[in-house]
C-alpha positions as a printed Julia matrix, in Angstrom:
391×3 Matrix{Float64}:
   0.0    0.0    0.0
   1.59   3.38  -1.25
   1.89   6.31   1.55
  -0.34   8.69  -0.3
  -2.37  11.53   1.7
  -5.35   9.47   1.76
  -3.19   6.26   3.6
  -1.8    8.68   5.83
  -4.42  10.02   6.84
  -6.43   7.43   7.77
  -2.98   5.65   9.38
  -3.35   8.9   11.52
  -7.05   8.57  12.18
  -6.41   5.31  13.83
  -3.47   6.17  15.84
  -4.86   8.62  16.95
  -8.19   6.67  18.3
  -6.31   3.92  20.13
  -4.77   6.88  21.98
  -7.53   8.88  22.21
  -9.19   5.0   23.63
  -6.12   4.13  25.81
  -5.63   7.23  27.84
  -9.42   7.45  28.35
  -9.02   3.88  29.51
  -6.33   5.3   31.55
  -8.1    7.84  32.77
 -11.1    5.87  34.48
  -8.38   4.23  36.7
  -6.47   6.89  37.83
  -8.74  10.15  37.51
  -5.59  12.52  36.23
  -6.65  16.0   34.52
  -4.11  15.68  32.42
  -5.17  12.04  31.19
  -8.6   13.07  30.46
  -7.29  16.8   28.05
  -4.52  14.56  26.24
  -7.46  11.91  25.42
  -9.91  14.69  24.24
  -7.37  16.38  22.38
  -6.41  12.66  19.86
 -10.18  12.08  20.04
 -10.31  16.18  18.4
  -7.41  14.83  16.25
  -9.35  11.72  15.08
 -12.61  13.34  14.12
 -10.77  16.19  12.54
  -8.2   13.74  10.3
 -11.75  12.28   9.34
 -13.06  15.71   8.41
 -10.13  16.23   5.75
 -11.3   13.2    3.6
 -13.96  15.58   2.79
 -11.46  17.72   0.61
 -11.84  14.54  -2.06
 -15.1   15.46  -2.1
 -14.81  19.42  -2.75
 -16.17  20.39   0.75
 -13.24  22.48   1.2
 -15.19  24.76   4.0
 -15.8   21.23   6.22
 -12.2   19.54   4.85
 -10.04  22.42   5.33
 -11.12  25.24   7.65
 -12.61  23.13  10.38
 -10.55  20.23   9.96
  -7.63  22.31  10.69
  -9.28  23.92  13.13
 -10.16  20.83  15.13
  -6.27  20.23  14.87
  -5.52  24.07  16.59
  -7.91  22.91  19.13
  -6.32  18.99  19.83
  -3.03  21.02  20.89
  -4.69  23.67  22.86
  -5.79  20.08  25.06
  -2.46  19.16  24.59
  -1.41  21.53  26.59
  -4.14  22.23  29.33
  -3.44  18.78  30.19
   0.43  19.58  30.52
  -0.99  22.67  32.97
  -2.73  20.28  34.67
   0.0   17.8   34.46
   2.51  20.54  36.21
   0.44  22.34  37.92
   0.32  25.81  35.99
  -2.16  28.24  34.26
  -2.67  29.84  31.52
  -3.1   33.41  31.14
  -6.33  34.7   29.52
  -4.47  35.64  26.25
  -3.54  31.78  25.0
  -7.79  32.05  24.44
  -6.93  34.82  21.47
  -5.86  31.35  19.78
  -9.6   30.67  18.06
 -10.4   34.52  17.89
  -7.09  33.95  15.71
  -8.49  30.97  13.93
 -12.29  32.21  13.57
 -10.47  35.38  11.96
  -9.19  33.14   8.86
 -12.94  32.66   7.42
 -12.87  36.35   6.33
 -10.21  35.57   4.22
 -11.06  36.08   0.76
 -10.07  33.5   -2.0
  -7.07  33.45  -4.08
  -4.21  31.44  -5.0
  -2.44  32.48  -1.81
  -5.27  31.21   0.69
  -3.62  27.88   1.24
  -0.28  29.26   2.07
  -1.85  31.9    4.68
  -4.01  29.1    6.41
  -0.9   26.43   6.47
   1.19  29.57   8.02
  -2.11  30.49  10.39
  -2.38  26.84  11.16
   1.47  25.77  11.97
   2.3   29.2   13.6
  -0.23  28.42  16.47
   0.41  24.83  16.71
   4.27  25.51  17.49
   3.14  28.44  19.85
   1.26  26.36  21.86
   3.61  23.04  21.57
   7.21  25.11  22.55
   4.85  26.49  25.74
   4.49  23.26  26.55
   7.74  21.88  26.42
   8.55  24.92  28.61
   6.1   23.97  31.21
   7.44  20.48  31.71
  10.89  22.55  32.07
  12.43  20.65  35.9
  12.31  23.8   37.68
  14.53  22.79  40.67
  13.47  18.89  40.08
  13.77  15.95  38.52
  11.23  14.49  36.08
  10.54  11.39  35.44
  11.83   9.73  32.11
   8.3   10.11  30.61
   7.99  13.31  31.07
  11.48  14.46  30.37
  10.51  12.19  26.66
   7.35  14.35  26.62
   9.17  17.59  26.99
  11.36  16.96  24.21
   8.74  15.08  21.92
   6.82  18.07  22.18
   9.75  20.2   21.51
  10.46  18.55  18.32
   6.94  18.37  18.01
   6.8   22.79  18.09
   9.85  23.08  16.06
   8.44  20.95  12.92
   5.74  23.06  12.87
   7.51  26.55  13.19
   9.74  24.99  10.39
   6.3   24.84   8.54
   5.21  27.84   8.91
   8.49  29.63   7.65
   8.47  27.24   4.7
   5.06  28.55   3.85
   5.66  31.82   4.32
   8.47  31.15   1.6
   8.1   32.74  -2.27
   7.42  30.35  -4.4
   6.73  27.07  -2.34
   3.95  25.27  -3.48
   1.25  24.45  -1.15
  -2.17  23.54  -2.3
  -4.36  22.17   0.76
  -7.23  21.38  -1.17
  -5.43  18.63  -3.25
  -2.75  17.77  -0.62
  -0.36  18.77  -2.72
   3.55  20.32  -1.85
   5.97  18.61  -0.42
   5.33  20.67   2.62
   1.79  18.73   3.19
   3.44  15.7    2.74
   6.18  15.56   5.1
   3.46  17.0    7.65
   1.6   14.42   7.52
   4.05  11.85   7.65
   5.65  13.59  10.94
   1.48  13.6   12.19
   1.46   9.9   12.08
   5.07   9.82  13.82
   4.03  12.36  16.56
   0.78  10.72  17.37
   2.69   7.37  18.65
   5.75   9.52  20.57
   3.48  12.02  22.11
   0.93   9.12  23.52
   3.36   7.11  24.54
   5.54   9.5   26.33
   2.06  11.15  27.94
   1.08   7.6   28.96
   4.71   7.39  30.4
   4.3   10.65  32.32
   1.31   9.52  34.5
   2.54   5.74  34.88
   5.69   7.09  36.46
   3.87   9.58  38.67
   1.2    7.51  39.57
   3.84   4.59  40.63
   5.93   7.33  42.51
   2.6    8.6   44.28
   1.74   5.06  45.74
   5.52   4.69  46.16
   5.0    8.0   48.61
   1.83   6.66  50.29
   2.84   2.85  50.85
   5.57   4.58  52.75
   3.65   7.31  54.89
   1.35   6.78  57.76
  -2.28   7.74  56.89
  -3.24   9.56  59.52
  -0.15  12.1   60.29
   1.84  11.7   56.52
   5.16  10.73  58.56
   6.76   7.68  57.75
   5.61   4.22  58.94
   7.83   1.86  60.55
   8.33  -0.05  56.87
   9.83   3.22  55.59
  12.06   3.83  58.5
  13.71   0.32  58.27
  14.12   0.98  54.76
  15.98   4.75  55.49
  17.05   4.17  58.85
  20.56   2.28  57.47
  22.15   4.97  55.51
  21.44   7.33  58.46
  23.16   4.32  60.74
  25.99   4.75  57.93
  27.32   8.46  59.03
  27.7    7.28  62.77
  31.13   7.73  64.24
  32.27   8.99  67.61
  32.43  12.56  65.93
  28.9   12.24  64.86
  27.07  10.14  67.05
  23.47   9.34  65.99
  20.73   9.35  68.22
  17.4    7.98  68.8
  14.28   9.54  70.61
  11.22   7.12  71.43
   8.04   9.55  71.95
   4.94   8.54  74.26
   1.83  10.76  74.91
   0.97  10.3   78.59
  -2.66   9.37  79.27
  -3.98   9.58  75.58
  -6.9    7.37  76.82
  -8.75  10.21  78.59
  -8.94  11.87  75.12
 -10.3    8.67  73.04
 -13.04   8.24  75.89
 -14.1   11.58  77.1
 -13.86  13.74  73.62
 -13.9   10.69  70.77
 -11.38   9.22  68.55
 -11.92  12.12  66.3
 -10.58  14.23  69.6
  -7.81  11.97  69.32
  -6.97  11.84  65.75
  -6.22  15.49  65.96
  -3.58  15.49  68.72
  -2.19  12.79  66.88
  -1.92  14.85  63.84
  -0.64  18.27  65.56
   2.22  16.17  67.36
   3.65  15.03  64.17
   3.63  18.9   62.85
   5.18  19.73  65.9
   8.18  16.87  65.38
   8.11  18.03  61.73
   8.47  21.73  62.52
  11.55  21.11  65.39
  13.32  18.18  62.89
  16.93  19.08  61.92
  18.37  18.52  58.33
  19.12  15.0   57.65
  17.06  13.58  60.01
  13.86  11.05  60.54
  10.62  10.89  62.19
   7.94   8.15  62.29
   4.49   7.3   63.27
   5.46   3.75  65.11
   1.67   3.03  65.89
  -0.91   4.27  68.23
   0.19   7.58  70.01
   3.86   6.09  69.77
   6.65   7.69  67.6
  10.34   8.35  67.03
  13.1   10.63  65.81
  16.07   9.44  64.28
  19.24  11.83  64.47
  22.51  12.19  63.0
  25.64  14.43  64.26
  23.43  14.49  67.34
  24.61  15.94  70.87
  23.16  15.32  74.18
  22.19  19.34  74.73
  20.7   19.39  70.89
  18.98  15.69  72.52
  17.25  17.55  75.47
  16.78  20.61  73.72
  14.9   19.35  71.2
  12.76  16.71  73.91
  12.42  19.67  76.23
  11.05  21.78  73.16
   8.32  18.95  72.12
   6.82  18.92  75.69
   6.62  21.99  75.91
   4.77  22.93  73.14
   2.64  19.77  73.34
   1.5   20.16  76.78
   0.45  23.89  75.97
  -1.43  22.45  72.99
  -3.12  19.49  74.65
  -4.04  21.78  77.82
  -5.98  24.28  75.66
  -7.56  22.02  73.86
  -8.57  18.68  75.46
  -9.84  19.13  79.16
  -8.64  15.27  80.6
  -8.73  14.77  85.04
  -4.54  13.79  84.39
  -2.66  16.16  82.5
  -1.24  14.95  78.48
   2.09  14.94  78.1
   4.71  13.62  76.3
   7.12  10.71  77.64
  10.61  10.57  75.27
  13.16   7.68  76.03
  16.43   8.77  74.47
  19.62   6.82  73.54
  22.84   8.51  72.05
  25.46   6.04  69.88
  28.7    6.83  68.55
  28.1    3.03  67.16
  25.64   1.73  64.0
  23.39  -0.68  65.92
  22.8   -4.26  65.08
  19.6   -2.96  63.62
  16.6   -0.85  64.3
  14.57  -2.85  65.97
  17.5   -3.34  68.6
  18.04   0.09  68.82
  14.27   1.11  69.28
  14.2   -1.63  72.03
  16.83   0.4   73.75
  14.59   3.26  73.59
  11.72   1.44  74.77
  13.59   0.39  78.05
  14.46   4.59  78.3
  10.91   5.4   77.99
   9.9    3.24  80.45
  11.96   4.85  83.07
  10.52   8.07  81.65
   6.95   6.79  82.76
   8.01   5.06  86.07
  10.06   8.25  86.74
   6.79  10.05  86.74
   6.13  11.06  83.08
   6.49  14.45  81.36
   9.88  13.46  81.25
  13.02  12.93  78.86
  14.75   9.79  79.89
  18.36   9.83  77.72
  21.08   6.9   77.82
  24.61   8.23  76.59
  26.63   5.05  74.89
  29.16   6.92  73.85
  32.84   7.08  75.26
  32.89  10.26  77.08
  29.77   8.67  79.2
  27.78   5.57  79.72
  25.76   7.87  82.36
  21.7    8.92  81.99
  19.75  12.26  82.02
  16.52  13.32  82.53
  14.28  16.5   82.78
């Protein structure tokens, strides 16, 4: 089968379906913006590819004008769904796009209509395909593989089509829409058919990789406070365990609330859902560079230090009950006062593991609570002292 308009085109029409059919698909599982634009936009491409058969049959109005135009408009989804896909707007002037377009049907006839509506056409394509490819720009961070593809895809993608439009804009080229013919129309619509497959399957490759990373991100977080489970922390806690030395000894802190009970029984677990949730903002807002903090279970969690000191230990212990006591006082009215408990150990030594080191913690918080509660309980393992503190 020769490559003639006609093959190409309808080569197009059903790329551009099964894309239009797989991110759809794609769409119902995951419920990304961006899935549901980039869909609408090859479905746009597919019925207009369809439209420009009609130029065989002289309905140049129906086969040119809004074929085209059903092309400006796949692009314009094209790249809402890359806002939605980075998170960016648009400013109210990319909408001057089909005031642009509507514009081209008081064009009179002549022999130069088909170059002005192929350098119309290509000029806003490219405009709105090198603004995309600047949105996925990293901005400070990494993109995926898929979306780094995308960027450039759509790149290449922006530059065909400004290439177009200069060509058109060229004395002498011939261009004659109606009939498909120049050489112009003919490497365009080879390049659509090419396009089609790179830019679905490097949009399909975008939200894969995202969507794995996201589930990554919440397999590893606790649901309630967003800090990391215990899972995670095994996983992390290691290369932390990796920069201990007896110049930076590593440290870990084993946090209790005191009485939490009271607060299920007497206000609901809502009551205590919240405290649970303002602790772990508190640890979040007092944790140092380089350091960890998990949600354990219950009302139970822990800090993981490095380059840690036994002042910066009680500082930072002394610091949490404070501010958690004030916050529990004025909000939660209990007969026993809530507090926090924190059993402390400091190591100039990586443990066997971290379940060995959080049972050392364990047996630090429990002389926290026997020694009254309210309390940091720390264990120094390191050379210069095998002593304990408290406050």
């Amino acid at each position: 089968m020769a490559l003639d308009p006609i093959t190409l085109l309808t080569l197009s029409i059903a790329l551009a379906a099964a894309a239009a059919l797989y991110l759809a698909v794609e769409w119902r599982h995951v419920r990304e913006p961006s899935l549901l634009f980039w869909s609408a936009g090859f479905a746009t491409i597919t019925v207009g590819s369809t439209l420009a058969l009609l130029r065989g049959s002289g309905i140049l109005l129906i086969g040119i004008w809004f074929a085209n135009g059903l092309l400006v408009t796949a692009h314009w989804l094209f790249l809402l769904g890359v806002t939605r896909f980075t998170g960016s707007r648009l400013s109210r002037g990319w909408y001057l796009i089909f005031a642009v377009w509507v514009a081209m049907l008081l064009l009179p006839d002549g022999p130069w209509w088909s170059k002005v509506m192929l350098l119309v056409n290509s000029s806003l394509v490219a405009l709105m395909m090198l603004k995309a490819s600047l949105l996925l720009r990293p901005h400070g961070t990494s993109l995926s593989v898929g979306a780094v593809q995308l960027r450039y895809v759509l790149l290449g993608h922006g530059l065909f089509y400004l290439a177009k439009a200069i060509t058109a804009a060229l004395p002498g080229t011939l261009i004659d829409l109606a009939a498909f013919r120049g050489e112009i129309i003919q490497v365009s619509l080879v390049e659509g058919a090419m396009a089609i497959m790179l830019i679905a399957l490097s949009m399909t490759g975008s939200e894969r990789y995202r969507r794995e990373k996201r589930i990554a991100r919440l397999a590893a977080r606790d649901p309630l406070t967003a800090l990391y489970n215990r899972r995670a922390l095994e996983v992390r806690a290691p290369r932390l365990f990796e920069e201990v030395s007896s110049e930076r000894p590593g440290a870990l802190l084993l946090i209790d609330i005191d009485n939490f009970k009271p607060v299920n029984d007497l206000h609901g677990h809502t009551a205590g859902d919240k405290l649970l949730v303002a602790l772990s903002e508190m640890i979040r807002s007092v944790l140092p560079d380089g350091a960890l903090a998990a949600r354990l279970g219950g009302d139970e969690f822990v800090i993981l230090l490095s380059n840690a000191s036994r002042e910066r230990i009680m500082e930072l212990g002394s610091i949490l009950r404070d501010r958690f006591r004030q916050a529990a006082s004025q909000t939660f009215a209990t007969p026993a006062a809530v507090t926090l408990s924190i059993g402390a150990n400091l190591f100039d030594q990586p443990p066997a593991s971290l379940a060995a080191l959080i049972e050392q913690g364990d047996a630090a918080l429990y002389e926290s609570k026997r020694g009254g509660r309210d309390r940091i309980e720390l264990v120094d393992r390191t050379p210069a002292s095998s002593a304990t503190a408290s406050s």
